[in-house]
Structures are given as C-alpha cells and as structure tokens.
Coordinates of C-alpha atoms in Angstrom, one line a residue:
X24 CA -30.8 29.4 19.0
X25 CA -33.6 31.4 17.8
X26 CA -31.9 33.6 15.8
X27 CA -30.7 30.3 13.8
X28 CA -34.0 28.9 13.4
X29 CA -34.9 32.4 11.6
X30 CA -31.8 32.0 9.5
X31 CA -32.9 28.8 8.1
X32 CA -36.5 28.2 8.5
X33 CA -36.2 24.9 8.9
X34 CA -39.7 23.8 7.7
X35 CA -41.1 19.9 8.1
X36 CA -43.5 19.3 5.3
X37 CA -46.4 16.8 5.7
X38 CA -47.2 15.2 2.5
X39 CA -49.4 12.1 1.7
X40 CA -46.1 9.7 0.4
X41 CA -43.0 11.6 2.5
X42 CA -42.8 13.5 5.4
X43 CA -39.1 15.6 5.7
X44 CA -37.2 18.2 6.4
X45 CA -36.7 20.6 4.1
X46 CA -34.7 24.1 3.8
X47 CA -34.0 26.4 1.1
X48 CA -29.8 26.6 0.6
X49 CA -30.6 30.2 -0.2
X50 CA -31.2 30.6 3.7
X51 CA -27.4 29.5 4.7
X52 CA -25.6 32.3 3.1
X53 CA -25.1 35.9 5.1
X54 CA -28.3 37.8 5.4
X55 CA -26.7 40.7 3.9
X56 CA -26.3 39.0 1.1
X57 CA -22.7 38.9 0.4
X58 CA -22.8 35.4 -1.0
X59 CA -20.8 33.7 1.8
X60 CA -22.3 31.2 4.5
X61 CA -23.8 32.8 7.6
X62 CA -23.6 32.1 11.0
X63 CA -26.1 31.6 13.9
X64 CA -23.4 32.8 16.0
X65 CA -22.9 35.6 13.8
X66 CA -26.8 36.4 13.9
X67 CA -26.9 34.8 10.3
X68 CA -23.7 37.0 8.7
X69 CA -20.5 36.0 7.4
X70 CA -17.4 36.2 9.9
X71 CA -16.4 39.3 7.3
X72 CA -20.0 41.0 7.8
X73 CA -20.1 40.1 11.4
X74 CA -16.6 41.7 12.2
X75 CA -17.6 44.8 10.4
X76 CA -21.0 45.3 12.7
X77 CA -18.9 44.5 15.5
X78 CA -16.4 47.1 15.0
X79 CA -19.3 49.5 14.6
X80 CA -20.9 48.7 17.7
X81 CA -17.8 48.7 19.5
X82 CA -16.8 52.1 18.3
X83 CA -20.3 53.3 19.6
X84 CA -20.2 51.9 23.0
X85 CA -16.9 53.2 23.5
X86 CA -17.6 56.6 22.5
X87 CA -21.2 56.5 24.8
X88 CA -19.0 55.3 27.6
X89 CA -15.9 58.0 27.3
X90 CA -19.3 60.4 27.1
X91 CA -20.8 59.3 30.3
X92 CA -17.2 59.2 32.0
X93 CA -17.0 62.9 30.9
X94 CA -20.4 63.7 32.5
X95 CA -19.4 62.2 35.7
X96 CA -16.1 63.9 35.7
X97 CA -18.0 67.2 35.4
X98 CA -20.5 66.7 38.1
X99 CA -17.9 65.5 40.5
X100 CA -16.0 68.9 39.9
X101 CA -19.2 70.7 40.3
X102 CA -20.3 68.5 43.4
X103 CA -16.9 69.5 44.7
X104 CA -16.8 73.1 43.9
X105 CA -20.3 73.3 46.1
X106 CA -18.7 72.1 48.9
X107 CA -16.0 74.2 48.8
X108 CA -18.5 77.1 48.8
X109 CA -20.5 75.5 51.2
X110 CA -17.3 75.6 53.8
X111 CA -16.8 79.0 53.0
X112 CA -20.2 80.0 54.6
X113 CA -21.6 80.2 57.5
X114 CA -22.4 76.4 58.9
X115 CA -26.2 77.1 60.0
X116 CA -27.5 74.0 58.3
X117 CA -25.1 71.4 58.2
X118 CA -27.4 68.8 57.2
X119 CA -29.5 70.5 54.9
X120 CA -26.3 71.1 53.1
X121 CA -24.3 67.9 53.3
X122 CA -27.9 65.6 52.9
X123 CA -28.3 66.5 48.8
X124 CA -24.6 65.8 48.7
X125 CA -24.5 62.4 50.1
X126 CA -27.5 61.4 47.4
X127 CA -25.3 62.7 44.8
X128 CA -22.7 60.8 46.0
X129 CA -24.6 57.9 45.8
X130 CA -25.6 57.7 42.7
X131 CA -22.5 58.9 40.7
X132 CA -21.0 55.8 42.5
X133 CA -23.9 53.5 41.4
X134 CA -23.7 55.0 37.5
X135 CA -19.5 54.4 37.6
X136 CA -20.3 51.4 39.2
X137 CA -22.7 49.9 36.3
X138 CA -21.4 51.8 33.0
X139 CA -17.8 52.8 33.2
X140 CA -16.6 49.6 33.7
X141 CA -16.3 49.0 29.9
X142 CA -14.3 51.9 29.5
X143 CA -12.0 50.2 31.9
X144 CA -12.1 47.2 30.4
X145 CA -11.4 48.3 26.9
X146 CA -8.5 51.3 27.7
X147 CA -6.5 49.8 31.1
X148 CA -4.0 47.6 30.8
X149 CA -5.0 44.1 30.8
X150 CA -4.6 42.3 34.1
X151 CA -5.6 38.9 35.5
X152 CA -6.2 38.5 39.3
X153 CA -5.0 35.4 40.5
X154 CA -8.3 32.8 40.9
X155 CA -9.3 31.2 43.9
X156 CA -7.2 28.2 45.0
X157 CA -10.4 25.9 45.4
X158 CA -11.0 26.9 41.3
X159 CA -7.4 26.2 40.8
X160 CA -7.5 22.8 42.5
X161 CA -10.7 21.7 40.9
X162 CA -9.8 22.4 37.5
X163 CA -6.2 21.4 38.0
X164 CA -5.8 18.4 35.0
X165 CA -3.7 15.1 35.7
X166 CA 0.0 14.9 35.0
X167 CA -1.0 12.3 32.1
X168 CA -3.4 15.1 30.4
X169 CA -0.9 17.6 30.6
X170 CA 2.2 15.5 29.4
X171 CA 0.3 14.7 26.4
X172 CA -0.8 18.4 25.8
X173 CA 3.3 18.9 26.2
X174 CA 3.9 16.3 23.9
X175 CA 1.5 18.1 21.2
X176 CA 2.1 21.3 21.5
X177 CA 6.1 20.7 21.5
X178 CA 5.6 18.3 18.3
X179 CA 3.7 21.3 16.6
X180 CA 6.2 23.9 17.7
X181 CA 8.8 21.7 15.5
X182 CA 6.3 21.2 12.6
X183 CA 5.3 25.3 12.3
X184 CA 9.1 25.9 12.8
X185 CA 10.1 23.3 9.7
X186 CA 7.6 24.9 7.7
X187 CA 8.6 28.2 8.1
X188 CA 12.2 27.2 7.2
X189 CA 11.2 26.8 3.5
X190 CA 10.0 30.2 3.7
X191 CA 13.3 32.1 4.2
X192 CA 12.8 35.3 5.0
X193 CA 9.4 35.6 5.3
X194 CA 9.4 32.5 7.6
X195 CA 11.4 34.2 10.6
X196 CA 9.3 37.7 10.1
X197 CA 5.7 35.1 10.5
X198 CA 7.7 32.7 13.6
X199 CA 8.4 36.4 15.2
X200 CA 4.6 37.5 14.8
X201 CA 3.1 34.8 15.5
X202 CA 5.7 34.2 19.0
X203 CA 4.5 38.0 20.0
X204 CA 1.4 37.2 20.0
X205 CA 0.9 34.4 21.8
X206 CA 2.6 35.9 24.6
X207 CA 0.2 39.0 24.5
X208 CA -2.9 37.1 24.3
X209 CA -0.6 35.3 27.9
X210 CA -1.6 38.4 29.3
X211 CA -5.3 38.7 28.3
X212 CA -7.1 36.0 29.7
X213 CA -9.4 38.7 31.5
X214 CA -11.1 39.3 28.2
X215 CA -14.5 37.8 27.0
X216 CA -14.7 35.0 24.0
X217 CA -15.8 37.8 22.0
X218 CA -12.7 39.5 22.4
X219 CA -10.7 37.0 22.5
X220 CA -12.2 36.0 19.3
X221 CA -11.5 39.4 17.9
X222 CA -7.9 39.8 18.5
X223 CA -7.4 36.3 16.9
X224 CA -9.2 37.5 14.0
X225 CA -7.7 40.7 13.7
X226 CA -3.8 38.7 13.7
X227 CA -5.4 36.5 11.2
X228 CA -6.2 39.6 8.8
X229 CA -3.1 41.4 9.5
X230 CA -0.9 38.6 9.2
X231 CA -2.6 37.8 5.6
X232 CA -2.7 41.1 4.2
X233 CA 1.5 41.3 4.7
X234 CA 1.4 37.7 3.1
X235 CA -0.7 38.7 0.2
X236 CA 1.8 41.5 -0.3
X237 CA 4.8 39.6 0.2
X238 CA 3.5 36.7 -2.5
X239 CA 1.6 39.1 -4.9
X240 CA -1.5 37.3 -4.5
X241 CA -0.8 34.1 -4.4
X242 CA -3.6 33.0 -2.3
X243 CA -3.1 29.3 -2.3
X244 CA 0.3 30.3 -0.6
X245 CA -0.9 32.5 1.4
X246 CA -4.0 29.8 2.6
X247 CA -1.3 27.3 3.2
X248 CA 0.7 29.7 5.7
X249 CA -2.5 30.2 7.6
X250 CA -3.5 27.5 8.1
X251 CA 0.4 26.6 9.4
X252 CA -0.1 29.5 11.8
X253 CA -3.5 28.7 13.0
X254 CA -2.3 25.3 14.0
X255 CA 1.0 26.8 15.4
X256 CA -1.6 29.2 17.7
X257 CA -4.3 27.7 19.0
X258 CA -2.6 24.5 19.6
X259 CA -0.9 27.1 22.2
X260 CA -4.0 29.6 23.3
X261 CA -6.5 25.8 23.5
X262 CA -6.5 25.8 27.5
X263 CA -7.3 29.4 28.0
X264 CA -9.7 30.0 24.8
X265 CA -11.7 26.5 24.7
X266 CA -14.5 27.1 26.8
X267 CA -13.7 29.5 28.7
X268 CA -14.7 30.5 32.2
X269 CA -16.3 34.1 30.9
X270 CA -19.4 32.2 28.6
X271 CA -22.2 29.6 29.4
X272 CA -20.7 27.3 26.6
X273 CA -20.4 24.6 29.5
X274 CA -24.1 24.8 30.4
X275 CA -25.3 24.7 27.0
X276 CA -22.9 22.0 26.3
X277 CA -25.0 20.2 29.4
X278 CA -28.4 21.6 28.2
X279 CA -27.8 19.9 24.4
X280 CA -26.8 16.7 26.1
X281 CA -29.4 16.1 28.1
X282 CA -32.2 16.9 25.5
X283 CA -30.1 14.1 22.9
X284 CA -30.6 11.6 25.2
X285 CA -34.4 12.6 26.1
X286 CA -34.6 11.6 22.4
X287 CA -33.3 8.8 22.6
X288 CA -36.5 7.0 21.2
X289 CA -36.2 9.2 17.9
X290 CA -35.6 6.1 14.9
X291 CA -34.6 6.8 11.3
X292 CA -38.5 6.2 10.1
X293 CA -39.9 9.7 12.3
X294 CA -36.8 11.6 10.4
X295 CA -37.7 10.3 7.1
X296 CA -33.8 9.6 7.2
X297 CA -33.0 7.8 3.5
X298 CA -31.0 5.2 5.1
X299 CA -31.1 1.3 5.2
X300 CA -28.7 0.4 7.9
X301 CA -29.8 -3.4 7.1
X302 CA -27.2 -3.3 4.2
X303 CA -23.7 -3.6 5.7
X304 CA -22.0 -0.6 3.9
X305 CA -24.4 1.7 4.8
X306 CA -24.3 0.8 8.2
X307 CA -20.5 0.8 8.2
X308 CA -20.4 4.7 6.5
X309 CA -22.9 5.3 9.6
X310 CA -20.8 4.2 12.1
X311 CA -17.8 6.0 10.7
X312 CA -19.8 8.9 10.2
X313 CA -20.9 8.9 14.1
X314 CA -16.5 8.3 15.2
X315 CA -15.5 11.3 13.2
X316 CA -18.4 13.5 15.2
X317 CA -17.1 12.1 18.1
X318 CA -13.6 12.5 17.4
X319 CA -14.2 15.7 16.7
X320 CA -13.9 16.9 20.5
X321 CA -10.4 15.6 20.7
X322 CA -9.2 17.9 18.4
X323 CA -7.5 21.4 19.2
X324 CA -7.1 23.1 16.1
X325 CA -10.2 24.6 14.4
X326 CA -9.7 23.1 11.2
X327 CA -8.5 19.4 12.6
X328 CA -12.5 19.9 14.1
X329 CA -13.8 20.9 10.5
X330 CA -11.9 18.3 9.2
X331 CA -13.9 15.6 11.3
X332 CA -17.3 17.4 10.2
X333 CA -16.6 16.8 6.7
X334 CA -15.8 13.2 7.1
X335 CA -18.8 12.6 8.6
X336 CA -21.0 14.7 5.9
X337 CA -19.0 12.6 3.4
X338 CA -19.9 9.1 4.8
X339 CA -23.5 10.4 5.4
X340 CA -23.5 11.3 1.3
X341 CA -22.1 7.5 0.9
X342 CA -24.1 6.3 2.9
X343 CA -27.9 7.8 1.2
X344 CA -26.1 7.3 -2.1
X345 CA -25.7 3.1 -1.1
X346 CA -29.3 3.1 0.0
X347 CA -30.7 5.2 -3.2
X348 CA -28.5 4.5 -5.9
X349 CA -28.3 7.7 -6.5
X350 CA -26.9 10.5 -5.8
X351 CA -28.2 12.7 -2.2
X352 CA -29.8 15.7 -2.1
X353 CA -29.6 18.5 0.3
X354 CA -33.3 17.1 1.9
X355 CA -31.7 14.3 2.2
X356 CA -28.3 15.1 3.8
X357 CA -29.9 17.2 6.7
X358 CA -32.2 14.8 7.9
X359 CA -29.6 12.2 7.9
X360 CA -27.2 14.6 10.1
X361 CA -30.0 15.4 12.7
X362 CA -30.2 11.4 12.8
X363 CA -26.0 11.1 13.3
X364 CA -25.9 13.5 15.7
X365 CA -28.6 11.9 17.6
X366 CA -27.3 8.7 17.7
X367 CA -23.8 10.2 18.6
X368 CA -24.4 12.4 21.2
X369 CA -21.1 14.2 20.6
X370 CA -19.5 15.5 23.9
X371 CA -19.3 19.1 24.2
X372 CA -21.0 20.2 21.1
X373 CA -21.6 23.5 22.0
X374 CA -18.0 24.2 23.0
X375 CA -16.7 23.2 19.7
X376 CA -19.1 24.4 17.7
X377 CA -18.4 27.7 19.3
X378 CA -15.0 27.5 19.4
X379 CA -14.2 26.8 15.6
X380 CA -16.8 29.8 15.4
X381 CA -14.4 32.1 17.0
X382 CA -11.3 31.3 16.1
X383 CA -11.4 29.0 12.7
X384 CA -9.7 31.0 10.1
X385 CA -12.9 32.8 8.2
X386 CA -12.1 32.2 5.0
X387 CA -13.1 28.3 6.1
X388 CA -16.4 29.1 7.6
X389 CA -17.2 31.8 4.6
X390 CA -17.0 29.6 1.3
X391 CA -16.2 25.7 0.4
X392 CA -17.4 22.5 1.6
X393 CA -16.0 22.9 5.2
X394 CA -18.5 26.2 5.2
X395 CA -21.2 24.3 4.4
X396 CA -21.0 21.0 6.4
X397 CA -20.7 23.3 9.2
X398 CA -23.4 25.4 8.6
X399 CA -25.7 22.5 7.8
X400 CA -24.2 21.1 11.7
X401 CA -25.1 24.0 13.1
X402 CA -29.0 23.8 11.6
X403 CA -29.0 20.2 13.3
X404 CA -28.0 21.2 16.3
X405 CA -31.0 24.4 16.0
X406 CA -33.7 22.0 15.0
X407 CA -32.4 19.3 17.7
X408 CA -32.9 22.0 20.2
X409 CA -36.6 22.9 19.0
X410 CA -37.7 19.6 18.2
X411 CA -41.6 19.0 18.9
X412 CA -44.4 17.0 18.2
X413 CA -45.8 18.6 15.0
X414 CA -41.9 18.2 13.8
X415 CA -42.0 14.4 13.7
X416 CA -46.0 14.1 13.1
X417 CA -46.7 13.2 16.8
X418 CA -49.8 13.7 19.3
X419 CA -48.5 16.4 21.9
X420 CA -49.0 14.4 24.7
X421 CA -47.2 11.2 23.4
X422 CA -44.4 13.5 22.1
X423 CA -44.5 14.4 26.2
X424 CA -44.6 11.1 27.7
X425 CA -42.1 9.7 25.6
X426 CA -39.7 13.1 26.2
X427 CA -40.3 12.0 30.0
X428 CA -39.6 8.2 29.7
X429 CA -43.3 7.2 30.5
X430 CA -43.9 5.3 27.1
X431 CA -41.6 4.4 24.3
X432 CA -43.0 3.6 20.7
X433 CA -40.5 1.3 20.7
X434 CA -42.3 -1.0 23.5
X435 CA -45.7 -0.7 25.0
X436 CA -46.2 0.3 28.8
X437 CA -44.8 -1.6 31.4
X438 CA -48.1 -2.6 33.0
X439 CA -50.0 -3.5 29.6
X440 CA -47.8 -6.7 29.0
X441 CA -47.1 -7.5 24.9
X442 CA -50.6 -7.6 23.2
X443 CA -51.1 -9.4 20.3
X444 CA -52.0 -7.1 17.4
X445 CA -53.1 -7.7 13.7
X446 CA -51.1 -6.1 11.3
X447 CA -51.8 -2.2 10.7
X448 CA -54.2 -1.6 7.8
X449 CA -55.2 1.5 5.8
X450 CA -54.4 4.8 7.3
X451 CA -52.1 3.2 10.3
X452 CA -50.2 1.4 7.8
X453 CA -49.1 4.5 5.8
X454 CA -47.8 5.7 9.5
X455 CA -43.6 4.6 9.7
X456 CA -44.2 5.9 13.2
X457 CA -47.3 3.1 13.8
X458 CA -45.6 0.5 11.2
X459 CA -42.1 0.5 12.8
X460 CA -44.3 -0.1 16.3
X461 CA -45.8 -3.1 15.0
X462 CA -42.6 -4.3 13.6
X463 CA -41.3 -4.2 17.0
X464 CA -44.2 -6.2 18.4
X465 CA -43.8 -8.9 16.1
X466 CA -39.8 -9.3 16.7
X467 CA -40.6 -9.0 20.4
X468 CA -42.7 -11.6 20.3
X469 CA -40.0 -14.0 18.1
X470 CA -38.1 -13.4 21.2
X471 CA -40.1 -14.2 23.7
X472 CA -40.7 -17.4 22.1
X473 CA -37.0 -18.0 21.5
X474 CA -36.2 -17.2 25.2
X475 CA -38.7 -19.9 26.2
X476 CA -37.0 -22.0 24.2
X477 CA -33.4 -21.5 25.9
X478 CA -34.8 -21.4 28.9
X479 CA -36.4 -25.3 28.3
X480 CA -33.2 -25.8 27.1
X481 CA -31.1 -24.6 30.6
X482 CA -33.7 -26.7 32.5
X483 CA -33.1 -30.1 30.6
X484 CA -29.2 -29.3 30.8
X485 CA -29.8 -28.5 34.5
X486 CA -31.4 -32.1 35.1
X487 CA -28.8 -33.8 32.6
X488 CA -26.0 -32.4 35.0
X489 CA -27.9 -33.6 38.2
X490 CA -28.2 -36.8 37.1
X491 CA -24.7 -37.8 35.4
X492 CA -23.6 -35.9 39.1
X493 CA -25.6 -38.6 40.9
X494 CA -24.6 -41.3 38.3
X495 CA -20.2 -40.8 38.9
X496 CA -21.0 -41.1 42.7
X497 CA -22.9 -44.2 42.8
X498 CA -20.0 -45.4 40.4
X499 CA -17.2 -44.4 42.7
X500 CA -19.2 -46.0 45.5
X501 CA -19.6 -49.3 44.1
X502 CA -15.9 -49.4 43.4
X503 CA -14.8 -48.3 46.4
X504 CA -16.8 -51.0 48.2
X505 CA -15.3 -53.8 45.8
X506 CA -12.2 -52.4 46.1
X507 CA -11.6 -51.4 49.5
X508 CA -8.4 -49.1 50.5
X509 CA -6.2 -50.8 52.9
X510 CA -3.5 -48.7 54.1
X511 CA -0.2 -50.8 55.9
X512 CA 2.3 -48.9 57.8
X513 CA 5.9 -49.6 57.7
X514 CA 7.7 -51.8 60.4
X515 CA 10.3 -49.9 62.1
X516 CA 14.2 -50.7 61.0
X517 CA 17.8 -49.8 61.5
X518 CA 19.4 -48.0 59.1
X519 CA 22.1 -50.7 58.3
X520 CA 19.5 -53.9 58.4
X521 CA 19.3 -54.9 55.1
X522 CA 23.6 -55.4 54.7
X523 CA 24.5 -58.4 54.8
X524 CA 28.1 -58.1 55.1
X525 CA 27.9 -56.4 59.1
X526 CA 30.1 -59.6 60.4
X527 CA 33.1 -58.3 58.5
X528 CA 33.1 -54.7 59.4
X529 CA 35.4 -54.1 61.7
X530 CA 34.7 -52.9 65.7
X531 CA 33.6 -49.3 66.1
X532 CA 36.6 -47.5 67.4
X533 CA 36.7 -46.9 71.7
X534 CA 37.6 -43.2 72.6
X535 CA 40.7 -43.0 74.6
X536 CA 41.9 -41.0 77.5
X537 CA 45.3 -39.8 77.5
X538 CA 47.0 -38.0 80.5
X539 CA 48.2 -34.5 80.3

C-alpha cells in the first residue's frame, strides 16, 4: 500500500480548533494525467493507462525471454558439437574433457530452470494439473453453498438470455461471444490474477468496440450491454477468479482484519468524524451505511459490489449533512469512511477490493460516482493500514499500549480502579481525546452507582422471597394440624350386594352330563 499512500498523500493537519484528514481530489485521478480516477492497484493509473504499460512490459519480457531461449539454444548446439569432437579424438583425458561440460550443463539447466519458464507460460497451451486431493477436500464447499451458487448462476443465465432476445441479431452474435469465452477462460485457471484480469479486459474491449460499431455510438446502449455481459460472466468465472489460489489476497484479507480490530478503541472524536450518532437519523444512515459495506462481500458481480460502496458513501453524505445542516465536503466524507469501515470490519476487503479491481468493467472505475467512492475506499483502507500515533495526535507509547490491549482511553487500567477526577480545564479540555475520557469516567461512575442500586434492590427481593417462603409453610402447617387428613379404606363387597331383588332371581343353572 505504499504506492497508494504516494497517490494520495493523505495528510492529517493539526490546527488549534480541528484536527482532520485532509487530501487534495487532484491526487485521485491517473498520475499521467489523463483525467480519469487512478488506482493503487494500478500504481495510481487509470485501468486504460495501466493496460497500456502493461502491454509494454509484457511485450518486453517476452521478447528478453524468446532472447535468452535463443542463447541457450545456441550454447547447447555448441556444447554438443564439442562433444562430438571430443569423441572423435583420442580419449587421453576423459575427465578433463567431460569436467567443463558437466558445469556447463549445470548451469544452462539452472538459467532454463529460473527464466524460460515465462516463455512457457505465455506461448504453451494452457493446462491445469489436477490439485492435490487434501486441497480438494478442504476447499470442497457444502451442498447448500453450491445449490444456491446453482440457483444464481442458472437465474442469471435466463436474465442475460432474455436481454439479449430484445437485441435480435446482435443478441445471438454477444450470447455466442460471451459462451466462447467462458469456456476458454475453463481452461486457464493456471494463469495469474493478472492475467486473468487481462483476458477479461481484453473481451470487455473487443466486445464494445463491435457494439460501438454495430449501434453507431450509442454509448448508453452499448454501457447497458456490458454491463448485461459482465453480470452474465463473472457470475460464471466467481469460483475460479475471486481470490484465487495464485495471489496473497487471503493473507492480506487476514492482515487488514486483524489491524481493524487492534483499533478497536479508535472513537468518532480522534477522527474528527462530523457525525452525532446521538440523533436517531444519523445513527440510522450509520448503521445502513456499515450493512451495505458488509453486504458488499456477498456479492459476485463487480458492479453489484460497487453498487454497495455507493450506498454506503450516500448514507455517510446523509448522515454529515443531518449532523451539519449542510451540505459535506470531501474532508468530511473520508474521515467518516475510515470511521465506517472501522466500525464494520468488512470480511474480506482485500479480496473484493481487488477483485472489482480486475475485472469491474473500466469505464466504472475510470469516471462517475462509482469511480470515486471507490477510490476514496481504497484511500481508507491505505490510511487504515498506516495508521500511527502522530495520525490521531497520540503519545507513541499510548498509541502502543492501546494497539496491544494494555490500556484503553476508553477505561483506565485494570489495577488503578475508577478515580475520581475534576473536570478537564484549559489545554486538556480542548483535547476530544482527553474530554471523551472524562466523559467516560463520569457515565462509568452513574453506573456504578446504579448497579449498587439494583443490586440493594435483588437483596431486598431476595429476603422478601425468603420470608413469604417461610410464611406459606407455617400457613399450610397450621392448617394441616387443624385439619388433619384421615384416609378410610373401603370395606370389601360382592359385586351384586347392594340389589335388593336377589330372592327373585332364579337358581343358577347345574351343568349336566349326558351319555354318549
């Protein structure tokens, strides 16, 4: 991220009234000065800029590498033509002769070994060795995952086909493209993000020049077909081009994480964030504005993960505007997004960023408002990363032992107990940092005398309880004792002693024995 902190100089200002941040909008277009926004992926260039320095340095190592594949190629035919004359003569010295050979040999296999492999890479026909069956089980994801991936990616396939059916013609020729291509980018999953980024870009370019012709320049038309396609495609190529296994995206993703949450302790008053999240609005913008960061990770299409950026930029600017009642200002906006993204902790941040940095469709990242919320994200994320004590106006070594958990200024050490303090006055109170602590104290200190409260409370309740307890059973004793239980069994009785009419019955009949 360095070469994003020399893109936009992010520069914290210490005045007497305000502390901010502060950086020139100058500083987020390309650095050649094309007049798009730049990239810190992009070393600070446009995706259009970017791709052209690409293609120069690609051209360049590919012509050094056919040039060393050349020289090897003519010292192994040397190196073989001296052994042939080497068998031809007299074998006096067989070591002497064979020793300089075997160096030789050594090192033209260490230089092939080391260098030739991009010519490989970028002239052999791509193939994909199977991974290892321990990488397959572990990254294997559960049937419910994959049947809702199914479930998208078959409801997308009917959208992009639908759409392209009120293009007539040109529909079928885009569906056929775009079908292609998926299937050979099925077949080059050995590549690196970078060039996997640079064949998506290159079918994004193609594709639109033959639109551009076909609607003679109807851009609008042609920007609604893209964006169609590049739904259509990476809805398809997300598994194998979202963090892939070729880049460190998943350790930065793990890096970023674990310095957000070492900051926890980071409040709205050390940002000099224009926010009151005491006014209900405001603090329901906020926590909009921290669910569309969020959400942004469980989108698959570039722009769908744009689109969540600018929702959040847009409740941040509703949010200062609530606050000031006015409108925001760039200074404003920034600090506020370092402060969202803080709060948020946004999973895989890296990944996405980099991902809708690769494959978004340029014209998105180069100009408009999605450009520039993006762009300003990817400056929070720089100064998030490089985020120091001079930045928020600290002592070094309390800026340490609250990164390490030792002290908070949100609470005093754990062994000092809450100390009574007077109320800051002169220098200390102009300090947000000093003032918000003694805020703290005194609300701590309502609580600890409300919680004394409650627990006088549970006591009293505790005794009430114990005593009505005691109360019911001296009741249920006395009664009992008044009222003794006296249990009487039943006498014993035939079945038919209560009829009274048994004289008249008639004799029970005799069984009788008749002979056979």
């Amino acid at each position: 991220m360095q070469l994003c902190l020399l893109m936009i100089r992010l520069k914290m200002s210490q005045r007497k009234e305000r502390r901010g941040i502060h950086v020139d909008q100058s500083e987020l277009h390309c650095n050649k000065g094309c007049g798009y926004y730049g990239n810190a992926a992009w070393q600070g260039l446009c995706s259009k800029c970017w791709r052209e320095e690409y293609q120069r340095a690609r051209q360049k190592q590919i012509q050094e590498d056919w040039a060393l594949a050349e020289k090897l190629q003519r010292e192994e035919e040397v190196a073989y033509a001296s052994i042939q004359g080497a068998q031809s003569q007299p074998q006096a010295q067989p070591q002497a002769s064979l020793a300089p050979f075997s160096k030789f040999e050594e090192k033209k296999t260490n230089e092939k070994t080391r260098k030739v492999t991009t010519v490989k890479k970028f002239f052999s026909p791509s193939s994909r060795t199977a991974p290892k069956k321990e990488n397959q089980e572990g990254k294997t994801p559960s049937p419910s995952i994959s049947r809702q991936s199914s479930i998208e990616t078959d409801r997308v396939s009917r959208d992009f086909v639908d759409f392209l059916k009120t293009l007539h013609k040109p529909g079928r020729e885009v569906h056929k493209q775009s079908r292609a291509f998926i299937e050979i980018m099925a077949n080059k999953k050995d590549l690196s993000a970078d060039e996997l980024s640079e064949c998506v870009q290159d079918f994004y370019q193609n594709l639109s020049d033959r639109l551009m012709t076909h609607f003679k320049g109807s851009s609008e038309r042609v920007e609604r077909v893209m964006d169609e396609v590049e739904k259509y495609i990476m809805t398809r190529l997300y598994k194998s081009v979202f963090c892939p296994e070729t880049t460190d995206d998943e350790e930065k993703d793990l890096a970023t994480q674990n310095r957000i949450r070492a900051l926890h302790w980071v409040d709205i008053q050390m940002l000099c964030v224009p926010v009151d999240e005491e006014i209900p609005e405001v603090s329901d913008n906020v926590v909009k504005a921290i669910t569309d960061v969020i959400e942004m990770d469980s989108k698959r299409v570039p722009r769908d993960k744009l689109a969540c950026i600018t929702r959040c930029s847009k409740h941040i600017f509703s949010a200062i505007k609530i606050t000031k009642s006015e409108p925001a200002s760039a200074d404003d906006f920034l600090p506020t997004l370092i402060y969202i993204v803080l709060k948020a902790n946004p999973p895989r941040l890296q990944s996405n960023i980099q991902y809708i940095t690769r494959f978004c469709n340029p014209s998105r990242l180069m100009t408009g408002e999605d450009g520039y919320y993006f762009t300003n994200l990817c400056c929070a994320v720089a100064f998030i990363e490089k985020l120091d004590a001079q930045s928020l106006n600290l002592d070094p070594e309390d800026f340490e032992r609250y990164m390490s958990g030792q002290a908070s200024p949100r609470r005093p050490e754990a062994d000092s107990g809450w100390p009574q303090v007077d109320p800051p006055t002169g220098s200390a109170a102009s300090s947000p940092a000093l003032s918000q602590v003694y805020q703290n104290l005194d609300l701590l200190s309502g609580l600890g005398s409300r919680q004394d409260r409650v627990l006088e409370g549970v006591q009293s309740l505790q005794r009430d309880l114990i005593t009505w307890q005691e109360s019911v059973e001296r009741e249920v004793q006395e009664i009992l004792e008044k009222y003794p239980l006296e249990i009487r069994l039943p006498t014993p009785s035939a079945i038919d002693s209560d009829n009274v009419e048994n004289d008249r019955l008639p004799p029970p009949l005799t069984p009788q024995v008749f002979a056979g």
